[in-house]
Amino acid sequence: MIFDPLHYLALLEQKPNALDQAAPLAGWDLPEGFAQLRRLMEARLGKKGKREYVQTLRLLETFKLPEVSRAIDDALRLGAISFDAVKHLLLCRIEQRPRGWIWKTIRTCPLHRWQPRRPRTTLRS
């Protein structure tokens, strides 16, 4: 049997827990940025992170792999770990327009802080 992973993504969006057992995705060779994005999304959002990752994969139904991969790399570099950020960066690159709101959103959004914070130190006299 030959599977096309792109045809299976719509179903995976409905059942994101099947992402690890999906036979059509088993031999799909994606750039490293995809795996890193998935790990960060799942660490931040759990099950919803899997769904966002599948939404990001669904961008491949419309756009080419190198374009999506570059948008993911940009999002990772900026610390914008979400489907919306990847889609925005992808469209900005294709339409050749500035990234605009993404800079303000990254600085103010509490969900983008996926790295553990350092504990606060207090000075006592």
Tab-separated table of C-alpha atoms in Angstrom:
chain	number	residue	atom	x	y	z
A	1	MET	CA	0.000	0.000	0.000
A	2	ILE	CA	1.082	3.546	-0.726
A	3	PHE	CA	-0.237	6.323	1.484
A	4	ASP	CA	-0.266	10.037	0.778
A	5	PRO	CA	0.177	11.751	4.159
A	6	LEU	CA	-1.555	14.921	2.955
A	7	HIS	CA	-4.836	13.062	2.423
A	8	TYR	CA	-4.774	11.825	6.009
A	9	LEU	CA	-4.246	15.194	7.741
A	10	ALA	CA	-7.899	16.267	7.770
A	11	LEU	CA	-8.795	13.150	9.746
A	12	LEU	CA	-5.852	13.655	12.099
A	13	GLU	CA	-7.084	17.138	12.881
A	14	GLN	CA	-10.263	15.547	14.248
A	15	LYS	CA	-8.339	12.858	16.171
A	16	PRO	CA	-4.943	14.337	17.047
A	17	ASN	CA	-4.063	11.539	19.485
A	18	ALA	CA	-3.688	9.211	16.483
A	19	LEU	CA	-0.729	11.294	15.293
A	20	ASP	CA	1.866	8.901	16.727
A	21	GLN	CA	0.222	5.753	15.315
A	22	ALA	CA	-0.668	7.122	11.878
A	23	ALA	CA	0.714	4.678	9.302
A	24	PRO	CA	0.630	7.206	6.418
A	25	LEU	CA	2.959	9.528	8.350
A	26	ALA	CA	5.468	6.815	9.292
A	27	GLY	CA	7.783	7.277	6.304
A	28	TRP	CA	7.212	10.999	5.867
A	29	ASP	CA	10.605	12.702	5.919
A	30	LEU	CA	10.133	16.280	7.126
A	31	PRO	CA	12.833	18.836	8.007
A	32	GLU	CA	14.015	19.006	11.635
A	33	GLY	CA	12.088	22.234	12.300
A	34	PHE	CA	8.803	20.320	12.111
A	35	ALA	CA	9.806	17.933	14.911
A	36	GLN	CA	11.058	20.789	17.075
A	37	LEU	CA	7.849	22.750	16.525
A	38	ARG	CA	5.781	19.704	17.475
A	39	ARG	CA	7.722	19.142	20.700
A	40	LEU	CA	7.307	22.776	21.725
A	41	MET	CA	3.604	22.909	20.843
A	42	GLU	CA	2.865	19.731	22.779
A	43	ALA	CA	4.921	20.899	25.765
A	44	ARG	CA	3.035	24.190	25.835
A	45	LEU	CA	-0.507	23.079	25.024
A	46	GLY	CA	-0.697	19.287	25.396
A	47	LYS	CA	-3.490	17.800	23.260
A	48	LYS	CA	-4.308	21.203	21.759
A	49	GLY	CA	-0.655	21.433	20.756
A	50	LYS	CA	-1.027	18.264	18.705
A	51	ARG	CA	-4.042	19.764	16.965
A	52	GLU	CA	-2.110	22.980	16.202
A	53	TYR	CA	0.755	20.906	14.838
A	54	VAL	CA	-1.626	19.048	12.515
A	55	GLN	CA	-3.042	22.412	11.391
A	56	THR	CA	0.523	23.466	10.604
A	57	LEU	CA	1.034	20.265	8.596
A	58	ARG	CA	-2.154	21.057	6.698
A	59	LEU	CA	-0.435	24.157	5.319
A	60	LEU	CA	1.409	21.643	3.114
A	61	GLU	CA	-1.888	20.992	1.309
A	62	THR	CA	-1.697	24.514	-0.099
A	63	PHE	CA	1.946	25.591	0.085
A	64	LYS	CA	5.225	23.927	-0.847
A	65	LEU	CA	7.368	22.157	1.747
A	66	PRO	CA	10.344	24.591	1.523
A	67	GLU	CA	8.036	27.591	2.068
A	68	VAL	CA	6.379	26.062	5.140
A	69	SER	CA	9.729	24.905	6.462
A	70	ARG	CA	11.163	28.436	6.224
A	71	ALA	CA	8.131	29.858	8.010
A	72	ILE	CA	8.543	27.283	10.795
A	73	ASP	CA	12.232	28.129	11.129
A	74	ASP	CA	11.335	31.833	11.357
A	75	ALA	CA	8.697	31.118	14.006
A	76	LEU	CA	11.135	29.044	16.049
A	77	ARG	CA	13.772	31.757	15.807
A	78	LEU	CA	11.249	34.363	16.980
A	79	GLY	CA	9.843	32.160	19.740
A	80	ALA	CA	6.362	32.321	18.194
A	81	ILE	CA	5.253	28.739	18.746
A	82	SER	CA	1.776	28.597	17.226
A	83	PHE	CA	-0.051	27.735	14.037
A	84	ASP	CA	-1.186	31.351	13.626
A	85	ALA	CA	2.379	32.643	13.786
A	86	VAL	CA	3.642	30.094	11.242
A	87	LYS	CA	0.775	30.879	8.875
A	88	HIS	CA	1.293	34.627	9.270
A	89	LEU	CA	5.035	34.369	8.600
A	90	LEU	CA	4.392	32.113	5.603
A	91	LEU	CA	1.905	34.522	4.051
A	92	CYS	CA	4.161	37.518	4.723
A	93	ARG	CA	7.057	35.803	2.982
A	94	ILE	CA	4.938	34.831	-0.034
A	95	GLU	CA	3.278	38.245	-0.327
A	96	GLN	CA	6.594	40.008	0.366
A	97	ARG	CA	5.215	42.241	3.077
A	98	PRO	CA	6.497	43.102	6.552
A	99	ARG	CA	5.710	40.780	9.430
A	100	GLY	CA	3.805	43.546	11.247
A	101	TRP	CA	1.865	42.462	14.311
A	102	ILE	CA	3.925	39.376	15.055
A	103	TRP	CA	6.651	41.366	16.839
A	104	LYS	CA	4.215	42.988	19.277
A	105	THR	CA	2.342	39.740	19.818
A	106	ILE	CA	5.471	37.786	20.653
A	107	ARG	CA	6.539	40.280	23.293
A	108	THR	CA	3.152	40.492	25.002
A	109	CYS	CA	1.629	37.012	24.619
A	110	PRO	CA	2.001	34.957	27.818
A	111	LEU	CA	1.759	31.672	25.886
A	112	HIS	CA	4.932	32.253	23.893
A	113	ARG	CA	7.078	31.767	26.998
A	114	TRP	CA	7.705	28.064	26.526
A	115	GLN	CA	11.097	28.142	28.217
A	116	PRO	CA	11.198	27.628	31.981
A	117	ARG	CA	11.663	30.796	33.946
A	118	ARG	CA	14.454	31.264	36.426
A	119	PRO	CA	13.391	31.347	40.055
A	120	ARG	CA	13.248	34.794	41.584
A	121	THR	CA	15.915	35.547	44.115
A	122	THR	CA	15.104	37.756	47.045
A	123	LEU	CA	17.555	39.723	49.090
A	124	ARG	CA	17.145	39.473	52.815
A	125	SER	CA	19.049	41.516	55.320
